[in-house]
Structure formats: C-alpha cells, structure tokens
mmCIF file of C-alpha atoms in Angstrom:
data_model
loop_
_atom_site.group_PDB
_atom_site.id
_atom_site.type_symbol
_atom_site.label_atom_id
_atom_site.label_comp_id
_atom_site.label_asym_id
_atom_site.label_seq_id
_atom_site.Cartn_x
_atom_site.Cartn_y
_atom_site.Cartn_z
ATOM 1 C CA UNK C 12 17.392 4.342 -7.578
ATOM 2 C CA UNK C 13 17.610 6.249 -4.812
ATOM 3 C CA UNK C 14 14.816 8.874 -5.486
ATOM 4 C CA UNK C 15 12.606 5.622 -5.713
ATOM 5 C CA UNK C 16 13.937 4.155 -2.554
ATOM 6 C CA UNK C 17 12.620 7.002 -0.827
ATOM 7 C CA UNK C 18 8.841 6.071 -1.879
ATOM 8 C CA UNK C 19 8.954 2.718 0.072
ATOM 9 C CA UNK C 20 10.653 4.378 2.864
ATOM 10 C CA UNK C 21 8.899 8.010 3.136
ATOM 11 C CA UNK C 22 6.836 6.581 6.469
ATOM 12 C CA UNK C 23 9.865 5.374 8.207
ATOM 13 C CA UNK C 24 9.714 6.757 11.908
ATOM 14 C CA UNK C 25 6.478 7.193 11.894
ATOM 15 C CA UNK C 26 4.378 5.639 15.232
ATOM 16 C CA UNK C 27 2.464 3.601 14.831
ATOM 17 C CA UNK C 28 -1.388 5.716 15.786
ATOM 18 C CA UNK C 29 0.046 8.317 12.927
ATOM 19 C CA UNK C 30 0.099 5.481 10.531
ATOM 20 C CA UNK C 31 -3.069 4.125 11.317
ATOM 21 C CA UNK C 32 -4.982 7.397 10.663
ATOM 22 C CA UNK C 33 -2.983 8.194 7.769
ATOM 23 C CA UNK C 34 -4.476 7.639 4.499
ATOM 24 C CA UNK C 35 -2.917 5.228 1.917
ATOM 25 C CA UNK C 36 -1.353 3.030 4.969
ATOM 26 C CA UNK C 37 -1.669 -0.180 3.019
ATOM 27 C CA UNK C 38 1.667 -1.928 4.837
ATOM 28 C CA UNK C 39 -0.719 -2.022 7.665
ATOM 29 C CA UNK C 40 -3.947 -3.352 6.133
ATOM 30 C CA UNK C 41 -1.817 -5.829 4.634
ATOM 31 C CA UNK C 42 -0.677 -7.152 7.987
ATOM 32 C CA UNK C 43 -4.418 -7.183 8.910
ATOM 33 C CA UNK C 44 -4.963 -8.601 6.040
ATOM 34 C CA UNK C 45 -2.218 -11.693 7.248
ATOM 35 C CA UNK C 46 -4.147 -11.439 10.795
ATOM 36 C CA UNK C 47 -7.387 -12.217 9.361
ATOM 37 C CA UNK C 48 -5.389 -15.468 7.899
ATOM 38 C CA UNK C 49 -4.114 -16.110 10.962
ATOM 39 C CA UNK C 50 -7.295 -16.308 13.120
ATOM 40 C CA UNK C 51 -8.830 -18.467 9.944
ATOM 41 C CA UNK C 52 -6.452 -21.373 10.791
ATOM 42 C CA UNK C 53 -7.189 -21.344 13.974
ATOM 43 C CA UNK C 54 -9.210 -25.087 15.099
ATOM 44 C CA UNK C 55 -12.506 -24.867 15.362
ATOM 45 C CA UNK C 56 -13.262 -28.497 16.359
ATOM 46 C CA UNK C 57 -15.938 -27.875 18.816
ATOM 47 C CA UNK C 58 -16.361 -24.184 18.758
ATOM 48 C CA UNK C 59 -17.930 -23.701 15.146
ATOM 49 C CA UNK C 60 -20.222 -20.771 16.249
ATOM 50 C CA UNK C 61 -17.585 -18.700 18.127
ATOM 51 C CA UNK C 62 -15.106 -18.480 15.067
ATOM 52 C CA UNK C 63 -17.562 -18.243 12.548
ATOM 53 C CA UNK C 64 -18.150 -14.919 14.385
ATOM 54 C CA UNK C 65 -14.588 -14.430 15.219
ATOM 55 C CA UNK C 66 -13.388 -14.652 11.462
ATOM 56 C CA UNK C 67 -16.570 -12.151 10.286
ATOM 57 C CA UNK C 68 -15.565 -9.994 13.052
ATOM 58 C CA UNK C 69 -11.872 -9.492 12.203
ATOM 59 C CA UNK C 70 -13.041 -9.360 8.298
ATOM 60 C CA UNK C 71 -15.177 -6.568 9.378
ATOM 61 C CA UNK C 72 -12.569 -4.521 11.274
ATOM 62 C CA UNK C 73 -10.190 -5.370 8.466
ATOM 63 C CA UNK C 74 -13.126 -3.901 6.029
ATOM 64 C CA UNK C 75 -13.749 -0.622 8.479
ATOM 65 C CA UNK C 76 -10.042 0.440 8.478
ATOM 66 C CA UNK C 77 -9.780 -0.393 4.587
ATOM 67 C CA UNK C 78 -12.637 2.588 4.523
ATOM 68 C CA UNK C 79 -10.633 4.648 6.375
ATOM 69 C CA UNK C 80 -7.213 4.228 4.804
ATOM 70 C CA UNK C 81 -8.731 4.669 1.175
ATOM 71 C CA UNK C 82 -10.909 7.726 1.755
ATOM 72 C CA UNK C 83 -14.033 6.673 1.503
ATOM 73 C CA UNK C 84 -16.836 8.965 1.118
ATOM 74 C CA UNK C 85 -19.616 9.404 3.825
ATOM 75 C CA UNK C 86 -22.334 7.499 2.065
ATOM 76 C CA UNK C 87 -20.055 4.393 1.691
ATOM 77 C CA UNK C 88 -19.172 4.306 5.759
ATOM 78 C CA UNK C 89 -23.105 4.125 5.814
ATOM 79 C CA UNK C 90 -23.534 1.309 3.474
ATOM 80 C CA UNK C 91 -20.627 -0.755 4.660
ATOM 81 C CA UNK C 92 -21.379 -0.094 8.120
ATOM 82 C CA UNK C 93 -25.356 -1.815 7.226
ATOM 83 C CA UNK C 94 -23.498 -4.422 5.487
ATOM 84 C CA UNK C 95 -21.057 -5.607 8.215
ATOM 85 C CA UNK C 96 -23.903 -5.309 10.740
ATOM 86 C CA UNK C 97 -25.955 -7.946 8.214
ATOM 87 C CA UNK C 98 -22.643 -9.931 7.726
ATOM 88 C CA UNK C 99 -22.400 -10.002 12.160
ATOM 89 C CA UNK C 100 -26.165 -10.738 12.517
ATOM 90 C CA UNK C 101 -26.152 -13.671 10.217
ATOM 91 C CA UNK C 102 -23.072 -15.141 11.662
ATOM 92 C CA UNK C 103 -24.482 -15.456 15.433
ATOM 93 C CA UNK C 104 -27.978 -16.042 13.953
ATOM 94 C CA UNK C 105 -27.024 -19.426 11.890
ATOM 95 C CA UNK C 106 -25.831 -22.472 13.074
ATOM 96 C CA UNK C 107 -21.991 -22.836 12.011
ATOM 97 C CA UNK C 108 -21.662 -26.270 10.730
ATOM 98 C CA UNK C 109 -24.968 -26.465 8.837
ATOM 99 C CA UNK C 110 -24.985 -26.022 5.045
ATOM 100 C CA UNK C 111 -26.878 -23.067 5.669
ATOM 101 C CA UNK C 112 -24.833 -21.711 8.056
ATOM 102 C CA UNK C 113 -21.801 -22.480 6.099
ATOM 103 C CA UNK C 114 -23.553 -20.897 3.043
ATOM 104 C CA UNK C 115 -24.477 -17.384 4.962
ATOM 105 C CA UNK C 116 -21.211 -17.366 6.580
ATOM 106 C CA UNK C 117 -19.209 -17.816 3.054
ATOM 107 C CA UNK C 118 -21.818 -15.250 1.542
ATOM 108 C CA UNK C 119 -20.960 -12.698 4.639
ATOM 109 C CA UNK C 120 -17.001 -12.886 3.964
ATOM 110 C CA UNK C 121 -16.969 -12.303 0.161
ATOM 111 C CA UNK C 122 -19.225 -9.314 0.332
ATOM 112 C CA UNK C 123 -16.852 -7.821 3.210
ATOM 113 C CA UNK C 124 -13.809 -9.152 0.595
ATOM 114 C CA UNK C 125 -15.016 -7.331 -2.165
ATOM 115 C CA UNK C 126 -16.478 -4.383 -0.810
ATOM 116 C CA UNK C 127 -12.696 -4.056 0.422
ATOM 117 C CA UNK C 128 -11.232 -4.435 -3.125
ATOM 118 C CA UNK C 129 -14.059 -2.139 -4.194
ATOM 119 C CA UNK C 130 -12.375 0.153 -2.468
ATOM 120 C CA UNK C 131 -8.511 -0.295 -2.536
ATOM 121 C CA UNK C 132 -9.015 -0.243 -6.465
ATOM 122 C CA UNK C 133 -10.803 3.029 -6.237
ATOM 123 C CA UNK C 134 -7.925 4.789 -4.368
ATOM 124 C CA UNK C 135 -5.635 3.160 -5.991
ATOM 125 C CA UNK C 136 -6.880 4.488 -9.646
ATOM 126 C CA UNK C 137 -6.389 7.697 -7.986
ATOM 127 C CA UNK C 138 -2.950 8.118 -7.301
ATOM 128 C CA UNK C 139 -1.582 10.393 -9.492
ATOM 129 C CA UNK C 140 2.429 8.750 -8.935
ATOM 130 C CA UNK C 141 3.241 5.266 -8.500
ATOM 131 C CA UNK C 142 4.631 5.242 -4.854
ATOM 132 C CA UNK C 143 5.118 1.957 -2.315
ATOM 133 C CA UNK C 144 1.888 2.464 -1.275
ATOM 134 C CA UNK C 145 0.711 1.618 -4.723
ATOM 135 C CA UNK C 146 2.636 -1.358 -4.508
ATOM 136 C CA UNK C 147 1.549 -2.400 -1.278
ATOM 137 C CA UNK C 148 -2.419 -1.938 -2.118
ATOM 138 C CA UNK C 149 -1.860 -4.378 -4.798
ATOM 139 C CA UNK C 150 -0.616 -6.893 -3.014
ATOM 140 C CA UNK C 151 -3.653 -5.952 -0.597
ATOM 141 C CA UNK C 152 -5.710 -6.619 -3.730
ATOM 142 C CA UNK C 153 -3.674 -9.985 -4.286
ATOM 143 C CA UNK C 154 -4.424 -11.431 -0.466
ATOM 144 C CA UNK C 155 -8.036 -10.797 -0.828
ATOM 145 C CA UNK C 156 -8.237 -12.020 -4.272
ATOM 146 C CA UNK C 157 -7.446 -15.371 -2.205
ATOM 147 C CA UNK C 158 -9.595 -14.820 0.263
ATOM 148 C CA UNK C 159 -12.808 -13.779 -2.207
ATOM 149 C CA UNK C 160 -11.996 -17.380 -3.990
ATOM 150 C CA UNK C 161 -11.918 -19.209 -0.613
ATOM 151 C CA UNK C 162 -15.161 -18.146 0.125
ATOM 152 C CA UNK C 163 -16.799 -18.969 -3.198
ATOM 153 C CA UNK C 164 -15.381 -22.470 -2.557
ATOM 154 C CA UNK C 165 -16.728 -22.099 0.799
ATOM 155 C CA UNK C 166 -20.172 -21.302 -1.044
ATOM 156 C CA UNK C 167 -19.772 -24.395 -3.545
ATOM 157 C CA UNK C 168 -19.236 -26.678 -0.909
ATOM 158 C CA UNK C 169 -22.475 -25.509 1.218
ATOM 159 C CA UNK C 170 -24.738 -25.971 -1.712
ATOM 160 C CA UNK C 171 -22.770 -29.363 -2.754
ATOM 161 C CA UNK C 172 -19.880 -30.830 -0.671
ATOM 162 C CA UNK C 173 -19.214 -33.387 -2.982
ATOM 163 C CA UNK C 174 -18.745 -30.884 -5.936
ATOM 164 C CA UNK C 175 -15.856 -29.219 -3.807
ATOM 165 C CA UNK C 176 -13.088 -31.984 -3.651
ATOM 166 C CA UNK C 177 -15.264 -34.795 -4.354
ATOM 167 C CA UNK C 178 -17.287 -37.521 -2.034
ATOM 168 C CA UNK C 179 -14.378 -38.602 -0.279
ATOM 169 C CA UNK C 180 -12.682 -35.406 0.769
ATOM 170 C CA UNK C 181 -16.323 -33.263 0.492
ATOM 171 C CA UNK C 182 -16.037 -29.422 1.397
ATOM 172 C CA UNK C 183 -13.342 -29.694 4.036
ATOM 173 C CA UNK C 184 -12.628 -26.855 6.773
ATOM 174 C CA UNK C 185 -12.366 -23.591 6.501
ATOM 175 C CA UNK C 186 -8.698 -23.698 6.925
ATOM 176 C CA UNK C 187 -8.374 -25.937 4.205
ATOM 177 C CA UNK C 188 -10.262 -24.139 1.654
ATOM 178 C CA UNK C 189 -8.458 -20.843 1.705
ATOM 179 C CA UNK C 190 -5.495 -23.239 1.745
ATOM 180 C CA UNK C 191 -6.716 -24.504 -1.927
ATOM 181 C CA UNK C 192 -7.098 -20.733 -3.000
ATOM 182 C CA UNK C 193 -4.074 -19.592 -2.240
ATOM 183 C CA UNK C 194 -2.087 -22.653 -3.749
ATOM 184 C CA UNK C 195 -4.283 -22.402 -6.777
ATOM 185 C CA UNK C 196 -4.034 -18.618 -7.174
ATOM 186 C CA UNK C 197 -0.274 -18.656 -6.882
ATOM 187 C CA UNK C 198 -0.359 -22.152 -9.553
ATOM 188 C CA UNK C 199 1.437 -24.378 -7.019
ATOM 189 C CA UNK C 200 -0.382 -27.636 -7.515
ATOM 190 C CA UNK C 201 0.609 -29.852 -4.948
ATOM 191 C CA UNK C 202 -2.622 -31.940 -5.727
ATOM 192 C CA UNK C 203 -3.753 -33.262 -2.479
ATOM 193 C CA UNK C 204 -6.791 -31.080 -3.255
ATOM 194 C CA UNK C 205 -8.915 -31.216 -6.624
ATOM 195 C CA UNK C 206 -11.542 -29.750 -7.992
ATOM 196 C CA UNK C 207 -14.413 -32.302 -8.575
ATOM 197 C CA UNK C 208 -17.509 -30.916 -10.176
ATOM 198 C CA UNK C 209 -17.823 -28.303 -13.064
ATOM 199 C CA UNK C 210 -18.289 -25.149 -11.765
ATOM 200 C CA UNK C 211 -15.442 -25.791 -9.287
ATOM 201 C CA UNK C 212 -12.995 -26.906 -11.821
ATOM 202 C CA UNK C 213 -13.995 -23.483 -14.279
ATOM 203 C CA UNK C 214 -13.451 -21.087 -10.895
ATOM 204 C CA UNK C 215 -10.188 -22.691 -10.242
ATOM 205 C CA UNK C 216 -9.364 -22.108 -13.810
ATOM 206 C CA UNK C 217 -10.177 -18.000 -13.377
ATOM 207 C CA UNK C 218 -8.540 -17.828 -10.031
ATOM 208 C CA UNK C 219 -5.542 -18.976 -11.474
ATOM 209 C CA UNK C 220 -5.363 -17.310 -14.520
ATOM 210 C CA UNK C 221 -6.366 -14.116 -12.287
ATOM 211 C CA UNK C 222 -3.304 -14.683 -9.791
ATOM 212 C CA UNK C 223 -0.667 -15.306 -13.167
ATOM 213 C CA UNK C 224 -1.843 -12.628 -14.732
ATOM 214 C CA UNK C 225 -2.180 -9.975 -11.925
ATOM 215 C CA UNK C 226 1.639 -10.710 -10.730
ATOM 216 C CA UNK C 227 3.338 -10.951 -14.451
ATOM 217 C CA UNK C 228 1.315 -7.809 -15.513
ATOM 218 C CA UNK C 229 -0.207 -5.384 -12.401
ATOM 219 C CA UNK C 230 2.602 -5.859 -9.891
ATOM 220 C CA UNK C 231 5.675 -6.354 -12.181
ATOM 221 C CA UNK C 232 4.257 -2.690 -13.864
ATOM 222 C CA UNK C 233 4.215 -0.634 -10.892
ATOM 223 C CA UNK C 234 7.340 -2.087 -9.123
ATOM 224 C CA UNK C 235 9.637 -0.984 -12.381
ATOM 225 C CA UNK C 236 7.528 2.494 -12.349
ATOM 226 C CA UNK C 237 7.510 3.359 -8.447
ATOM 227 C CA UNK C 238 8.272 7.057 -8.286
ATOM 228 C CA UNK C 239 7.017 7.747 -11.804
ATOM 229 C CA UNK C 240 4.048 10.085 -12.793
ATOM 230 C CA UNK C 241 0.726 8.210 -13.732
ATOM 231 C CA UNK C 242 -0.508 8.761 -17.537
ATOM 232 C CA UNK C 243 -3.894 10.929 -17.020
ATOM 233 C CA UNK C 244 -6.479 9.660 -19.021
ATOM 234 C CA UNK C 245 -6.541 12.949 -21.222
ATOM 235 C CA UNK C 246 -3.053 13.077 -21.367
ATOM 236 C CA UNK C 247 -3.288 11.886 -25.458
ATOM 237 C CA UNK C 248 -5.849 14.151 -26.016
ATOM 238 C CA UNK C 249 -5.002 16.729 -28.744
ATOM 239 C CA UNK C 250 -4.468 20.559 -26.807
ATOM 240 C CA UNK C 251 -7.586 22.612 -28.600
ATOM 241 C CA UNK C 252 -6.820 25.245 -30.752
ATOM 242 C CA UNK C 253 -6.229 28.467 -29.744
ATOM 243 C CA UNK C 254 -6.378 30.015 -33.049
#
C-alpha cells in the first residue's frame, strides 16, 4: 500500500506553472473541468449572448490545455485550434436564445467535449502503468461524459422543446440541463425532470447505462491496480521460435 500511495502523491510540492506544463496533469484539468461547471450555472437572465460565449470560451481553454496535458501531436493543435475558432465564431455570430442559436451553441460544446475525450482516451491507452493520473483522467472522462449528454439534450431541446421535458417544462436553461445529465448519469432520479419524447427517453437510457457501467467496471479496475504494469497487447502472443 504504500508503493501505491506514492502514485497519487508523486506531484506533491510541485508549483503550480510546473504542473501546468507537465504532461499527464489531469488533477488540474479536472478542476477546469469543475470551473467550466461553475461558470455554466451562472444566470444568464438577460445576458444570453455574453455567456453563451463565456461557457464556449472556458470549454475551449479547457479543450487547449487538455491538448497540451495529453501530448497531442502537431496536426491535432491545428485541427482543434480551426475547430474552437468555428465553435467562438458561431457563438458571437448567433443569437443566444433562438433555437438556432441554442442549436449551434449545443453543437459547438459537444464537439469541444469530445474532441477532449478523444484525446484523454488516447493518452490514457498509452500509459504503460496504472498511476493516479490514470485515475484522475477517468474521472476527467466521467465529467465530460456529463457534459457531452447535456449538450445533446441541449440539441434535442433546440430542434423540439417539448420533446426535452415535455410542453410544460419545454427545454429549460442551460443550468438545468447539465443538471438532468449529471443526475441521470450518476442514476439519482429525483424526478422533477423527465424525459418526454422518444429519442430523449432512449439517450437517457445510454447515458445511464454509460455512467453505471463506466464506475462499476473502468474506475473500480484501475483504482485496485494503481501502481501495477499494464498488459501489452502482445503480451499473450506466443515468443517465435528460435529453433
């Protein structure tokens, strides 16, 4: 236990500008990660426009230091870089509060959301030993699982409020739709939100059986194995002969 102890604590005493450029700092992405949450419950009565832009913007520096933390390669700082300048552009261009503007902006923050798991799951197949920071990019991958969802429901509601939460509650805020992921992706149910139409009720259905499964299986694996050696993938391969 204590060898393994040292794996969540091997960046202790480090400042704070050597963790940001070090690679593999995923205790810090996950706080901006808990940031970008932060800024998404903040009221925008009255101000629709400014934190549309606000929320893409922090998504977008969130996104830029998950390429840096995961070693990216060059071409994919050049791609995401086009794709958070599209994701800006079309949050000052439409009108926040429109169904289109709703629509863009909701289309904006799941491509930043999964080109971010795109790449936490790439580094992450790549460590060869399970370490905290293997734990810690998981639950990275488990925060923007619930933010990918909230932004498909943000999507759903654009194209068809009523098909969100039905025509009395229709698509709701912002605030309150990644409140729905989150309660649905950890299965709490406290069922002052429902899904009304179809299609909402079968993504609910995969988000939740996404956040069961991810924690029982993903998480509870590499918490009892932090420290251990990765299986290689030719690992069971039979050594040639040498006769």
């Amino acid at each position: 236990m204590a060898e393994e102890s040292t794996f969540f604590g091997a960046r202790k005493g480090w400042a704070l500008r050597k963790r940001f450029w070090a690679l593999d700092s995923y205790g810090l992405l996950l706080l901006m990660i808990m940031v970008s949450l932060v800024v998404a419950s903040i009221p925008s009565a009255g101000r629709e426009n400014v934190m549309a832009v606000l929320r893409t913007l922090v998504l977008a520096g969130t996104f830029l230091f998950t390429l840096h933390t995961s070693g990216a390669k060059r071409w994919m700082y050049w791609v995401s870089i086009a794709l958070i300048a599209m994701s800006v552009s079309a949050s000052v261009i439409f009108e926040a509060g429109t169904r289109t503007g709703d629509a863009v902006d909701s289309v904006a923050a799941l491509l930043l959301v999964l080109g971010g798991l795109f790449l936490i799951m790439r580094r992450f197949a790549a460590h060869p030993v399970v370490t905290g920071q293997s734990v810690l990019a998981a639950l990275c991958i488990y925060l923007l699982f619930g933010l990918a969802y909230a932004s498909i429901y943000g999507f759903i509601g654009a194209l068809d409020p009523a098909g969100l939460f039905g025509p009395t509650n229709g698509a709701q805020t912002n605030v309150v739709r990644i409140y729905y992921s989150f309660i649905t992706l950890c299965t709490v149910g406290y069922g002052d939100f429902v899904p009304y139409a179809n299609v909402t009720r079968m993504v609910a259905v995969t988000e939740a059986l996404v956040g069961q499964v991810y924690l029982v299986t993903i998480v509870a694996l590499l918490v009892s194995h932090v420290g251990h050696e990765r299986p290689r993938r030719n690992a069971s391969r039979p050594a040639p002969d040498q006769s």
